[in-house]
């Protein structure tokens, strides 16, 4: 039922995010201005990797270990747990949650850059909706949508300012965003580093189910 999640980048670019697709054969990559991810229906090959490397110096391939051939690079590996949510989260919301508009994008970019400077680009908000909580006229917590297929949407960028932790903002944002995804008649899913025990406990408490693990292979030219 969720087999496409074995290759979420590939299927997102083959479906809902097709307009962002750079197709190099068996491997599809996002336009580097929105995301530096690639994925293959099978195994990414040297020629496909080198073509994207002409555009982007530092990127990730989701799924199977790429076949680098003679391509010289530092290949790193991040193991993530992949979760799905099959039932709506029942939660009372105590905070005002706003959908971020174009006028918020610069503040959103700078906010996420403080915590995850690699994964978020200037045009990443084009991939989906982003929602935030503001306190003292500043953005203090966000959650959004990243990879999207026709029937599934990834929850991403679950970030709270360190000065505002412990107030339940992430819980409310994840519940709110997943609810929006269900309204679209899609299934929410997300990825979290297998070492991030605190985040995994939160997601499991909210009802997310562990589907399995997925590798993210880092490639640097």
PDB file of C-alpha atoms in Angstrom:
ATOM      1  CA  UNK A   1       0.000   0.000   0.000  1.00  0.00           C
ATOM      2  CA  UNK A   2       2.875   2.370   0.800  1.00  0.00           C
ATOM      3  CA  UNK A   3       5.509   0.879  -1.515  1.00  0.00           C
ATOM      4  CA  UNK A   4       6.165   4.254  -3.126  1.00  0.00           C
ATOM      5  CA  UNK A   5       7.710   5.376   0.146  1.00  0.00           C
ATOM      6  CA  UNK A   6      10.696   3.150  -0.621  1.00  0.00           C
ATOM      7  CA  UNK A   7      11.551   5.810  -3.240  1.00  0.00           C
ATOM      8  CA  UNK A   8       9.738   8.953  -2.081  1.00  0.00           C
ATOM      9  CA  UNK A   9      11.797  11.444  -4.083  1.00  0.00           C
ATOM     10  CA  UNK A  10      11.429   9.501  -7.317  1.00  0.00           C
ATOM     11  CA  UNK A  11       7.672   9.109  -6.972  1.00  0.00           C
ATOM     12  CA  UNK A  12       7.096  12.689  -5.845  1.00  0.00           C
ATOM     13  CA  UNK A  13       8.908  13.943  -8.943  1.00  0.00           C
ATOM     14  CA  UNK A  14       7.029  11.478 -11.105  1.00  0.00           C
ATOM     15  CA  UNK A  15       3.687  12.684  -9.735  1.00  0.00           C
ATOM     16  CA  UNK A  16       2.690  15.819  -7.805  1.00  0.00           C
ATOM     17  CA  UNK A  17       6.085  17.558  -8.028  1.00  0.00           C
ATOM     18  CA  UNK A  18       6.733  16.799 -11.673  1.00  0.00           C
ATOM     19  CA  UNK A  19       7.262  20.482 -12.474  1.00  0.00           C
ATOM     20  CA  UNK A  20      10.353  20.507 -10.232  1.00  0.00           C
ATOM     21  CA  UNK A  21      11.870  17.407 -11.862  1.00  0.00           C
ATOM     22  CA  UNK A  22      15.269  17.088 -13.494  1.00  0.00           C
ATOM     23  CA  UNK A  23      15.179  13.688 -15.191  1.00  0.00           C
ATOM     24  CA  UNK A  24      18.521  12.044 -15.846  1.00  0.00           C
ATOM     25  CA  UNK A  25      17.259   8.603 -16.810  1.00  0.00           C
ATOM     26  CA  UNK A  26      16.504   6.208 -13.988  1.00  0.00           C
ATOM     27  CA  UNK A  27      17.142   8.922 -11.391  1.00  0.00           C
ATOM     28  CA  UNK A  28      15.098  12.052 -10.853  1.00  0.00           C
ATOM     29  CA  UNK A  29      16.355  15.105  -8.992  1.00  0.00           C
ATOM     30  CA  UNK A  30      14.660  18.208  -7.653  1.00  0.00           C
ATOM     31  CA  UNK A  31      15.573  21.521  -9.222  1.00  0.00           C
ATOM     32  CA  UNK A  32      18.405  22.582  -6.921  1.00  0.00           C
ATOM     33  CA  UNK A  33      16.775  25.924  -6.065  1.00  0.00           C
ATOM     34  CA  UNK A  34      13.944  24.118  -4.244  1.00  0.00           C
ATOM     35  CA  UNK A  35      15.655  20.983  -2.841  1.00  0.00           C
ATOM     36  CA  UNK A  36      18.922  19.105  -3.298  1.00  0.00           C
ATOM     37  CA  UNK A  37      17.458  15.591  -3.324  1.00  0.00           C
ATOM     38  CA  UNK A  38      17.434  12.769  -5.825  1.00  0.00           C
ATOM     39  CA  UNK A  39      16.007   9.289  -6.030  1.00  0.00           C
ATOM     40  CA  UNK A  40      15.877   6.330  -8.373  1.00  0.00           C
ATOM     41  CA  UNK A  41      13.302   3.668  -9.110  1.00  0.00           C
ATOM     42  CA  UNK A  42      16.233   1.259  -8.786  1.00  0.00           C
ATOM     43  CA  UNK A  43      19.840   2.392  -8.199  1.00  0.00           C
ATOM     44  CA  UNK A  44      21.302   5.780  -9.123  1.00  0.00           C
ATOM     45  CA  UNK A  45      24.133   5.364 -11.619  1.00  0.00           C
ATOM     46  CA  UNK A  46      27.376   7.251 -12.121  1.00  0.00           C
ATOM     47  CA  UNK A  47      26.271   9.106 -15.258  1.00  0.00           C
ATOM     48  CA  UNK A  48      23.066  10.338 -13.590  1.00  0.00           C
ATOM     49  CA  UNK A  49      24.961  11.485 -10.504  1.00  0.00           C
ATOM     50  CA  UNK A  50      27.626  13.311 -12.498  1.00  0.00           C
ATOM     51  CA  UNK A  51      24.963  15.150 -14.528  1.00  0.00           C
ATOM     52  CA  UNK A  52      23.373  16.539 -11.368  1.00  0.00           C
ATOM     53  CA  UNK A  53      26.807  17.264  -9.911  1.00  0.00           C
ATOM     54  CA  UNK A  54      27.309  19.741 -12.772  1.00  0.00           C
ATOM     55  CA  UNK A  55      24.440  21.744 -11.235  1.00  0.00           C
ATOM     56  CA  UNK A  56      24.778  21.051  -7.514  1.00  0.00           C
ATOM     57  CA  UNK A  57      27.975  20.430  -5.534  1.00  0.00           C
ATOM     58  CA  UNK A  58      26.394  18.846  -2.467  1.00  0.00           C
ATOM     59  CA  UNK A  59      23.221  16.738  -2.514  1.00  0.00           C
ATOM     60  CA  UNK A  60      21.360  13.719  -1.142  1.00  0.00           C
ATOM     61  CA  UNK A  61      20.057  10.543  -2.743  1.00  0.00           C
ATOM     62  CA  UNK A  62      17.224   8.765  -0.939  1.00  0.00           C
ATOM     63  CA  UNK A  63      16.975   4.980  -0.939  1.00  0.00           C
ATOM     64  CA  UNK A  64      19.396   2.433  -2.354  1.00  0.00           C
ATOM     65  CA  UNK A  65      23.141   3.050  -2.180  1.00  0.00           C
ATOM     66  CA  UNK A  66      24.146   4.776  -5.418  1.00  0.00           C
ATOM     67  CA  UNK A  67      26.532   3.123  -7.875  1.00  0.00           C
ATOM     68  CA  UNK A  68      29.233   5.783  -8.117  1.00  0.00           C
ATOM     69  CA  UNK A  69      31.453   3.952 -10.599  1.00  0.00           C
ATOM     70  CA  UNK A  70      34.614   6.046 -11.015  1.00  0.00           C
ATOM     71  CA  UNK A  71      33.036   9.200  -9.624  1.00  0.00           C
ATOM     72  CA  UNK A  72      35.220  10.421  -6.765  1.00  0.00           C
ATOM     73  CA  UNK A  73      33.289  11.775  -3.815  1.00  0.00           C
ATOM     74  CA  UNK A  74      32.823  11.720  -0.072  1.00  0.00           C
ATOM     75  CA  UNK A  75      29.850   9.380   0.334  1.00  0.00           C
ATOM     76  CA  UNK A  76      28.123   9.750   3.696  1.00  0.00           C
ATOM     77  CA  UNK A  77      25.109   7.900   5.038  1.00  0.00           C
ATOM     78  CA  UNK A  78      22.273   9.102   7.271  1.00  0.00           C
ATOM     79  CA  UNK A  79      19.764   6.502   8.418  1.00  0.00           C
ATOM     80  CA  UNK A  80      16.256   7.812   8.981  1.00  0.00           C
ATOM     81  CA  UNK A  81      13.143   6.230  10.402  1.00  0.00           C
ATOM     82  CA  UNK A  82      10.127   6.648   8.163  1.00  0.00           C
ATOM     83  CA  UNK A  83       6.723   7.130   9.787  1.00  0.00           C
ATOM     84  CA  UNK A  84       3.175   7.229   8.435  1.00  0.00           C
ATOM     85  CA  UNK A  85      -0.025   8.526  10.007  1.00  0.00           C
ATOM     86  CA  UNK A  86      -3.267   6.720   9.203  1.00  0.00           C
ATOM     87  CA  UNK A  87      -5.688   8.411  11.605  1.00  0.00           C
ATOM     88  CA  UNK A  88      -6.368  12.068  12.303  1.00  0.00           C
ATOM     89  CA  UNK A  89      -4.805  13.434  15.473  1.00  0.00           C
ATOM     90  CA  UNK A  90      -7.406  14.584  17.990  1.00  0.00           C
ATOM     91  CA  UNK A  91      -5.946  17.572  19.794  1.00  0.00           C
ATOM     92  CA  UNK A  92      -7.123  20.805  21.385  1.00  0.00           C
ATOM     93  CA  UNK A  93      -5.206  23.735  19.917  1.00  0.00           C
ATOM     94  CA  UNK A  94      -4.185  26.470  22.332  1.00  0.00           C
ATOM     95  CA  UNK A  95      -2.063  28.473  19.889  1.00  0.00           C
ATOM     96  CA  UNK A  96      -2.912  30.496  16.810  1.00  0.00           C
ATOM     97  CA  UNK A  97      -1.389  28.748  13.798  1.00  0.00           C
ATOM     98  CA  UNK A  98      -0.922  30.782  10.637  1.00  0.00           C
ATOM     99  CA  UNK A  99      -0.304  29.594   7.108  1.00  0.00           C
ATOM    100  CA  UNK A 100       2.826  31.430   6.008  1.00  0.00           C
ATOM    101  CA  UNK A 101       2.470  33.534   2.889  1.00  0.00           C
ATOM    102  CA  UNK A 102       5.013  34.930   0.471  1.00  0.00           C
ATOM    103  CA  UNK A 103       5.631  37.930   2.701  1.00  0.00           C
ATOM    104  CA  UNK A 104       6.758  35.525   5.459  1.00  0.00           C
ATOM    105  CA  UNK A 105       9.182  33.542   3.281  1.00  0.00           C
ATOM    106  CA  UNK A 106      12.290  35.566   4.071  1.00  0.00           C
ATOM    107  CA  UNK A 107      11.648  35.253   7.824  1.00  0.00           C
ATOM    108  CA  UNK A 108      10.902  31.549   7.372  1.00  0.00           C
ATOM    109  CA  UNK A 109      14.153  31.027   5.449  1.00  0.00           C
ATOM    110  CA  UNK A 110      16.261  32.840   8.045  1.00  0.00           C
ATOM    111  CA  UNK A 111      14.528  31.000  10.892  1.00  0.00           C
ATOM    112  CA  UNK A 112      15.185  27.543   9.439  1.00  0.00           C
ATOM    113  CA  UNK A 113      18.745  28.487   8.430  1.00  0.00           C
ATOM    114  CA  UNK A 114      19.571  28.893  12.119  1.00  0.00           C
ATOM    115  CA  UNK A 115      18.798  25.238  12.778  1.00  0.00           C
ATOM    116  CA  UNK A 116      18.997  23.329   9.463  1.00  0.00           C
ATOM    117  CA  UNK A 117      21.083  25.406   7.045  1.00  0.00           C
ATOM    118  CA  UNK A 118      21.573  22.625   4.500  1.00  0.00           C
ATOM    119  CA  UNK A 119      18.126  21.275   3.691  1.00  0.00           C
ATOM    120  CA  UNK A 120      16.124  24.465   3.194  1.00  0.00           C
ATOM    121  CA  UNK A 121      16.515  26.688   0.137  1.00  0.00           C
ATOM    122  CA  UNK A 122      15.030  30.056  -0.837  1.00  0.00           C
ATOM    123  CA  UNK A 123      12.421  28.340  -3.053  1.00  0.00           C
ATOM    124  CA  UNK A 124      11.675  25.364  -0.791  1.00  0.00           C
ATOM    125  CA  UNK A 125       8.301  26.905   0.249  1.00  0.00           C
ATOM    126  CA  UNK A 126       7.116  26.288  -3.325  1.00  0.00           C
ATOM    127  CA  UNK A 127       6.960  22.559  -2.504  1.00  0.00           C
ATOM    128  CA  UNK A 128       3.999  22.883  -0.149  1.00  0.00           C
ATOM    129  CA  UNK A 129       2.349  24.840   2.633  1.00  0.00           C
ATOM    130  CA  UNK A 130       4.223  26.072   5.694  1.00  0.00           C
ATOM    131  CA  UNK A 131       2.617  26.993   8.983  1.00  0.00           C
ATOM    132  CA  UNK A 132       3.966  28.880  11.955  1.00  0.00           C
ATOM    133  CA  UNK A 133       3.401  30.150  15.464  1.00  0.00           C
ATOM    134  CA  UNK A 134       4.382  33.742  16.261  1.00  0.00           C
ATOM    135  CA  UNK A 135       5.255  35.148  19.672  1.00  0.00           C
ATOM    136  CA  UNK A 136       6.411  38.697  20.414  1.00  0.00           C
ATOM    137  CA  UNK A 137       5.971  39.477  16.688  1.00  0.00           C
ATOM    138  CA  UNK A 138       8.477  36.874  15.600  1.00  0.00           C
ATOM    139  CA  UNK A 139       8.306  33.363  14.193  1.00  0.00           C
ATOM    140  CA  UNK A 140       9.130  30.822  16.923  1.00  0.00           C
ATOM    141  CA  UNK A 141       7.934  27.474  15.534  1.00  0.00           C
ATOM    142  CA  UNK A 142       7.238  26.065  12.065  1.00  0.00           C
ATOM    143  CA  UNK A 143       6.148  22.910  10.284  1.00  0.00           C
ATOM    144  CA  UNK A 144       5.542  22.381   6.584  1.00  0.00           C
ATOM    145  CA  UNK A 145       5.158  20.058   3.622  1.00  0.00           C
ATOM    146  CA  UNK A 146       7.993  18.861   1.423  1.00  0.00           C
ATOM    147  CA  UNK A 147       7.864  15.776  -0.824  1.00  0.00           C
ATOM    148  CA  UNK A 148       4.413  15.179  -2.294  1.00  0.00           C
ATOM    149  CA  UNK A 149       2.887  12.367  -4.300  1.00  0.00           C
ATOM    150  CA  UNK A 150      -0.688  12.256  -5.538  1.00  0.00           C
ATOM    151  CA  UNK A 151      -1.762  10.329  -2.443  1.00  0.00           C
ATOM    152  CA  UNK A 152       0.899  11.097   0.188  1.00  0.00           C
ATOM    153  CA  UNK A 153       2.548  14.238   1.583  1.00  0.00           C
ATOM    154  CA  UNK A 154       5.660  14.516   3.723  1.00  0.00           C
ATOM    155  CA  UNK A 155       5.613  16.599   6.897  1.00  0.00           C
ATOM    156  CA  UNK A 156       8.922  18.419   7.216  1.00  0.00           C
ATOM    157  CA  UNK A 157      10.789  21.259   8.954  1.00  0.00           C
ATOM    158  CA  UNK A 158       9.344  20.571  12.409  1.00  0.00           C
ATOM    159  CA  UNK A 159      11.345  23.243  14.204  1.00  0.00           C
ATOM    160  CA  UNK A 160      10.888  25.241  17.401  1.00  0.00           C
ATOM    161  CA  UNK A 161      13.151  28.062  18.547  1.00  0.00           C
ATOM    162  CA  UNK A 162      15.253  26.816  21.463  1.00  0.00           C
ATOM    163  CA  UNK A 163      13.943  29.653  23.643  1.00  0.00           C
ATOM    164  CA  UNK A 164      10.380  28.336  23.229  1.00  0.00           C
ATOM    165  CA  UNK A 165      10.799  24.602  23.742  1.00  0.00           C
ATOM    166  CA  UNK A 166       8.527  22.652  26.050  1.00  0.00           C
ATOM    167  CA  UNK A 167       5.369  24.572  25.232  1.00  0.00           C
ATOM    168  CA  UNK A 168       3.808  21.984  22.907  1.00  0.00           C
ATOM    169  CA  UNK A 169       4.246  24.033  19.740  1.00  0.00           C
ATOM    170  CA  UNK A 170       5.669  21.188  17.663  1.00  0.00           C
ATOM    171  CA  UNK A 171       2.881  18.854  18.747  1.00  0.00           C
ATOM    172  CA  UNK A 172       0.208  21.345  17.744  1.00  0.00           C
ATOM    173  CA  UNK A 173       1.851  22.163  14.420  1.00  0.00           C
ATOM    174  CA  UNK A 174       2.294  18.525  13.431  1.00  0.00           C
ATOM    175  CA  UNK A 175      -1.321  17.798  14.347  1.00  0.00           C
ATOM    176  CA  UNK A 176      -2.500  20.841  12.403  1.00  0.00           C
ATOM    177  CA  UNK A 177      -0.451  20.139   9.256  1.00  0.00           C
ATOM    178  CA  UNK A 178      -1.358  16.447   9.219  1.00  0.00           C
ATOM    179  CA  UNK A 179      -5.008  17.471   9.478  1.00  0.00           C
ATOM    180  CA  UNK A 180      -4.614  19.658   6.394  1.00  0.00           C
ATOM    181  CA  UNK A 181      -3.064  16.725   4.541  1.00  0.00           C
ATOM    182  CA  UNK A 182      -5.978  14.480   5.482  1.00  0.00           C
ATOM    183  CA  UNK A 183      -8.316  17.177   4.175  1.00  0.00           C
ATOM    184  CA  UNK A 184      -6.503  16.779   0.843  1.00  0.00           C
ATOM    185  CA  UNK A 185      -7.365  13.048   1.012  1.00  0.00           C
ATOM    186  CA  UNK A 186      -3.701  12.163   1.363  1.00  0.00           C
ATOM    187  CA  UNK A 187      -1.654  10.176   3.890  1.00  0.00           C
ATOM    188  CA  UNK A 188       0.934  12.112   5.951  1.00  0.00           C
ATOM    189  CA  UNK A 189       4.429  10.680   6.322  1.00  0.00           C
ATOM    190  CA  UNK A 190       7.716  11.971   7.680  1.00  0.00           C
ATOM    191  CA  UNK A 191      11.382  11.171   8.138  1.00  0.00           C
ATOM    192  CA  UNK A 192      13.439  11.568  11.290  1.00  0.00           C
ATOM    193  CA  UNK A 193      17.053  10.625  12.029  1.00  0.00           C
ATOM    194  CA  UNK A 194      17.080   7.279  13.821  1.00  0.00           C
ATOM    195  CA  UNK A 195      19.163   8.864  16.593  1.00  0.00           C
ATOM    196  CA  UNK A 196      16.585  11.591  17.311  1.00  0.00           C
ATOM    197  CA  UNK A 197      14.868   9.781  20.157  1.00  0.00           C
ATOM    198  CA  UNK A 198      12.930  12.791  21.432  1.00  0.00           C
ATOM    199  CA  UNK A 199      11.293  13.534  18.089  1.00  0.00           C
ATOM    200  CA  UNK A 200      10.410   9.876  17.555  1.00  0.00           C
ATOM    201  CA  UNK A 201       8.700   9.719  20.949  1.00  0.00           C
ATOM    202  CA  UNK A 202       6.614  12.765  20.033  1.00  0.00           C
ATOM    203  CA  UNK A 203       5.535  11.332  16.677  1.00  0.00           C
ATOM    204  CA  UNK A 204       4.686   7.948  18.150  1.00  0.00           C
ATOM    205  CA  UNK A 205       2.658   9.586  20.918  1.00  0.00           C
ATOM    206  CA  UNK A 206       0.696  11.447  18.251  1.00  0.00           C
ATOM    207  CA  UNK A 207      -0.089   8.183  16.492  1.00  0.00           C
ATOM    208  CA  UNK A 208       2.547   7.904  13.778  1.00  0.00           C
ATOM    209  CA  UNK A 209       3.542   4.336  12.943  1.00  0.00           C
ATOM    210  CA  UNK A 210       7.060   3.292  12.076  1.00  0.00           C
ATOM    211  CA  UNK A 211       7.096   1.948   8.528  1.00  0.00           C
ATOM    212  CA  UNK A 212      10.815   1.203   8.328  1.00  0.00           C
ATOM    213  CA  UNK A 213      14.183   2.782   7.682  1.00  0.00           C
ATOM    214  CA  UNK A 214      15.488   4.689   4.691  1.00  0.00           C
ATOM    215  CA  UNK A 215      19.029   5.711   3.819  1.00  0.00           C
ATOM    216  CA  UNK A 216      20.028   9.205   2.764  1.00  0.00           C
ATOM    217  CA  UNK A 217      23.304   9.184   0.864  1.00  0.00           C
ATOM    218  CA  UNK A 218      25.272  12.421   0.895  1.00  0.00           C
ATOM    219  CA  UNK A 219      27.331  13.216  -2.183  1.00  0.00           C
ATOM    220  CA  UNK A 220      29.851  16.034  -2.517  1.00  0.00           C
ATOM    221  CA  UNK A 221      31.540  16.932  -5.759  1.00  0.00           C
TER     222      UNK A 221
END
